[in-house]
Short mmCIF file of C-alpha atoms and ligand atoms in Angstrom, two decimals:
data_model
loop_
_atom_site.label_atom_id
_atom_site.label_comp_id
_atom_site.label_asym_id
_atom_site.label_seq_id
_atom_site.Cartn_x
_atom_site.Cartn_y
_atom_site.Cartn_z
CA MET A 1 -9.82 16.85 22.39
CA SER A 2 -9.99 14.57 19.36
CA ARG A 3 -9.82 10.81 19.82
CA GLU A 4 -6.48 9.25 18.89
CA ILE A 5 -6.66 6.59 16.19
CA TYR A 6 -4.20 3.72 16.20
CA VAL A 7 -2.95 1.44 13.48
CA MET A 8 -0.86 -1.73 13.43
CA ILE A 9 2.09 -1.23 11.12
CA HIS A 10 4.41 -4.02 9.99
CA ALA A 11 7.08 -1.79 8.44
CA ILE A 12 7.67 1.46 6.63
CA ILE A 13 10.14 1.82 3.78
CA THR A 14 10.88 5.48 3.30
CA HIS A 15 12.08 5.42 -0.32
CA SER A 16 11.14 2.84 -2.92
CA ARG A 17 11.11 2.90 -6.72
CA VAL A 18 9.28 -0.41 -7.25
CA ASN A 19 5.91 0.18 -5.59
CA GLY A 20 4.32 2.56 -8.06
CA PRO A 21 5.38 5.56 -10.14
CA GLY A 22 8.27 7.71 -8.92
CA VAL A 23 9.88 7.54 -5.50
CA ARG A 24 7.42 6.41 -2.84
CA SER A 25 7.25 5.61 0.83
CA VAL A 26 5.65 2.23 1.42
CA VAL A 27 3.55 1.59 4.51
CA TYR A 28 2.93 -2.10 5.25
CA PHE A 29 -0.07 -2.66 7.48
CA GLN A 30 0.07 -5.55 9.95
CA GLY A 31 -2.76 -8.07 9.76
CA CYS A 32 -4.46 -9.98 6.96
CA ASP A 33 -6.82 -12.96 7.16
CA LEU A 34 -7.49 -13.37 3.45
CA GLY A 35 -5.25 -16.44 3.35
CA CYS A 36 -3.85 -16.41 -0.19
CA ALA A 37 -1.89 -19.65 -0.60
CA GLY A 38 1.77 -18.90 -1.27
CA CYS A 39 1.68 -15.35 0.11
CA TRP A 40 5.22 -14.03 0.17
CA ASN A 41 4.66 -11.92 3.26
CA PRO A 42 3.17 -14.26 5.92
CA ALA A 43 4.81 -12.27 8.73
CA THR A 44 2.20 -9.58 8.08
CA HIS A 45 -0.80 -11.91 8.66
CA ALA A 46 -1.19 -11.92 12.45
CA PHE A 47 -3.12 -9.08 14.03
CA VAL A 48 -0.47 -8.63 16.68
CA GLY A 49 2.21 -6.08 17.26
CA ALA A 50 2.70 -2.58 18.45
CA GLU A 51 0.07 -0.05 17.55
CA ARG A 52 1.07 3.45 16.52
CA SER A 53 -1.07 6.54 16.45
CA ILE A 54 -1.86 7.69 12.93
CA ASP A 55 -0.51 11.14 13.85
CA ASP A 56 2.82 9.53 14.66
CA VAL A 57 2.88 7.60 11.36
CA ALA A 58 1.81 10.69 9.39
CA THR A 59 4.55 12.76 11.03
CA GLN A 60 7.14 10.16 10.04
CA ILE A 61 6.00 10.08 6.42
CA LEU A 62 5.66 13.85 6.14
CA GLY A 63 9.26 14.12 7.34
CA VAL A 64 10.57 12.01 4.46
CA VAL A 65 12.29 14.15 1.86
CA GLY A 66 12.14 13.47 -1.85
CA ILE A 67 9.05 11.31 -2.31
CA ASP A 68 6.33 11.63 -4.93
CA GLY A 69 3.81 9.58 -3.06
CA VAL A 70 2.90 6.83 -0.63
CA THR A 71 1.83 3.25 -1.32
CA PHE A 72 -0.10 1.30 1.30
CA SER A 73 0.41 -2.43 1.35
CA GLY A 74 0.36 -5.23 3.83
CA GLY A 75 -1.01 -7.18 5.31
CA GLU A 76 -4.38 -5.90 4.28
CA PRO A 77 -4.86 -2.12 4.60
CA MET A 78 -8.64 -2.41 4.24
CA GLN A 79 -8.83 -4.56 7.37
CA GLN A 80 -7.87 -1.39 9.27
CA ALA A 81 -9.91 0.81 6.95
CA SER A 82 -10.86 3.55 9.41
CA ALA A 83 -7.23 4.09 10.36
CA LEU A 84 -6.19 3.95 6.71
CA PHE A 85 -8.71 6.60 5.74
CA ALA A 86 -7.75 8.84 8.67
CA LEU A 87 -4.05 8.51 7.84
CA ILE A 88 -4.55 9.28 4.15
CA SER A 89 -6.72 12.28 5.08
CA ILE A 90 -3.95 13.74 7.23
CA LEU A 91 -1.34 13.19 4.51
CA LYS A 92 -3.48 14.80 1.81
CA ALA A 93 -4.40 17.74 4.03
CA ARG A 94 -0.74 18.45 4.71
CA ARG A 95 0.74 17.39 1.36
CA PRO A 96 -1.93 17.55 -1.37
CA ASP A 97 0.79 16.91 -3.96
CA LEU A 98 1.52 13.39 -2.66
CA SER A 99 0.09 10.65 -4.80
CA ILE A 100 -1.60 7.80 -2.98
CA GLY A 101 -1.67 4.18 -4.06
CA MET A 102 -2.48 0.90 -2.41
CA HIS A 103 -2.58 -2.86 -2.68
CA SER A 104 -5.62 -4.71 -1.44
CA GLY A 105 -6.40 -8.40 -1.59
CA TYR A 106 -10.10 -7.60 -1.81
CA THR A 107 -11.74 -7.43 -5.20
CA GLU A 108 -13.31 -4.22 -6.38
CA ARG A 109 -16.71 -5.89 -6.14
CA GLU A 110 -16.14 -6.75 -2.49
CA LEU A 111 -14.87 -3.26 -1.72
CA ASN A 112 -17.63 -1.39 -3.51
CA ALA A 113 -20.08 -2.56 -0.85
CA SER A 114 -18.12 -0.58 1.74
CA ALA A 115 -18.81 3.10 2.41
CA ILE A 116 -15.32 3.62 3.80
CA TRP A 117 -13.80 2.24 0.60
CA ARG A 118 -15.67 4.86 -1.40
CA ALA A 119 -14.26 7.51 0.96
CA VAL A 120 -10.72 6.12 0.56
CA CYS A 121 -11.15 6.17 -3.23
CA GLU A 122 -11.65 9.94 -3.13
CA HIS A 123 -7.95 10.22 -2.26
CA LEU A 124 -6.50 7.36 -4.32
CA ASP A 125 -4.56 7.71 -7.53
CA PHE A 126 -4.26 3.96 -8.08
CA ALA A 127 -4.92 0.62 -6.46
CA VAL A 128 -4.08 -2.99 -7.23
CA LEU A 129 -7.03 -5.15 -6.23
CA GLY A 130 -7.64 -8.86 -5.82
CA ARG A 131 -6.25 -11.95 -4.08
CA PHE A 132 -2.91 -13.43 -5.01
CA VAL A 133 -3.60 -16.63 -6.93
CA ALA A 134 -0.39 -18.61 -7.38
CA ALA A 135 -1.84 -20.59 -10.29
CA LYS A 136 -2.31 -17.38 -12.30
CA PRO A 137 1.11 -15.70 -12.37
CA SER A 138 1.38 -12.30 -13.98
CA SER A 139 4.32 -10.13 -14.98
CA LEU A 140 2.21 -6.99 -15.46
CA PRO A 141 3.32 -3.96 -13.43
CA LEU A 142 2.34 -4.30 -9.72
CA ARG A 143 0.08 -7.30 -10.44
CA THR A 144 1.40 -10.60 -9.17
CA SER A 145 -1.48 -12.69 -10.45
CA ALA A 146 -3.54 -12.28 -13.59
CA ASN A 147 -6.87 -11.93 -11.75
CA GLN A 148 -5.69 -8.70 -10.10
CA ILE A 149 -6.57 -5.34 -11.61
CA LEU A 150 -4.79 -2.01 -11.62
CA ARG A 151 -7.45 0.65 -11.10
CA LEU A 152 -6.62 4.29 -11.86
CA PHE A 153 -8.77 6.72 -9.87
CA SER A 154 -7.36 10.08 -10.93
CA GLY A 155 -5.93 11.51 -14.09
CA ARG A 156 -2.45 11.59 -12.60
CA TYR A 157 -1.15 8.35 -14.09
CA ARG A 158 -1.58 6.21 -17.15
CA GLU A 159 -0.90 2.48 -17.38
CA GLU A 160 2.43 3.27 -19.11
CA ASP A 161 3.65 5.11 -16.00
CA PHE A 162 3.89 1.82 -14.09
CA GLN A 163 7.26 0.10 -14.35
CA PRO A 164 7.80 -3.63 -14.90
CA GLN A 165 7.97 -5.73 -11.76
CA GLU A 166 11.30 -5.35 -10.01
CA CYS A 167 12.78 -6.32 -6.67
CA GLU A 168 14.51 -3.83 -4.41
CA VAL A 169 16.91 -4.66 -1.57
CA GLN A 170 17.81 -1.94 0.90
CA ILE A 171 20.38 -2.17 3.67
CA THR A 172 19.96 0.42 6.40
CA GLN A 173 22.84 2.03 8.29
CA GLU A 174 21.95 -0.29 11.19
CA GLY A 175 22.43 -3.32 8.92
CA LEU A 176 18.72 -4.13 8.56
CA VAL A 177 17.95 -5.69 5.17
CA GLN A 178 14.59 -4.76 3.67
CA ILE A 179 13.30 -6.46 0.53
CA THR A 180 10.36 -5.06 -1.36
CA GLY A 181 8.82 -5.37 -4.76
CA PHE A 182 8.51 -8.51 -6.83
CA PRO A 183 11.29 -11.10 -6.42
CA LEU A 184 9.82 -13.38 -9.12
CA ALA A 185 7.16 -12.66 -11.67
CA GLY A 186 3.98 -13.92 -10.08
CA SER A 187 5.12 -13.80 -6.46
CA PRO A 188 2.92 -11.73 -4.17
CA ALA A 189 4.64 -8.62 -2.87
S1 LIG B 1 -1.16 -11.79 -0.74
FE1 LIG B 1 -1.91 -9.97 0.37
S2 LIG B 1 -4.14 -10.37 0.64
FE2 LIG B 1 -3.18 -12.34 0.18
S3 LIG B 1 -2.70 -13.27 2.18
FE3 LIG B 1 -0.85 -12.14 1.49
S4 LIG B 1 -1.04 -10.13 2.46
FE4 LIG B 1 -3.09 -11.08 2.52
#
């Protein structure tokens, strides 16, 4: 029997148009200790909360109809890198057509030292990399500060495929309000 792998998830938005090209599910990991001053999502920082098996999370995402891809955000996905890689591997095995993107507060230089990052990259179409630096606001697509880079890993997208920063507010049938995207140019999403 294979060992179950667990991941701490802050939230999942099933359909978003502001977190990369097309319609995407967004998976927010719980936990980040990178400490960017002015982070807009401090509720994702603590490494506390319910853990879910990656099979359970994959089943939820694979059941979402009408998406082009999945974007991983946080929190810091690379601080649960083994679970991230395992989850992406399941998704790509079952839905090779899904595009995969992510946000990471780590720089590419920091990540390149990590073998698991190189494995994750094999599945990525794009990633936004680097800390949020409030003193360097940016209005470039998906990049909230000018030090961040948008790295394209496959031939699937070009820079022009990424829309200007926008904010999205969703109200679920239960009355839950979910805000995602970029409320102000230069705010960390
Ligand atoms: S902006 Fe991202 S990397 Fe920085 S503290 Fe917030 S969640 Fe962590």
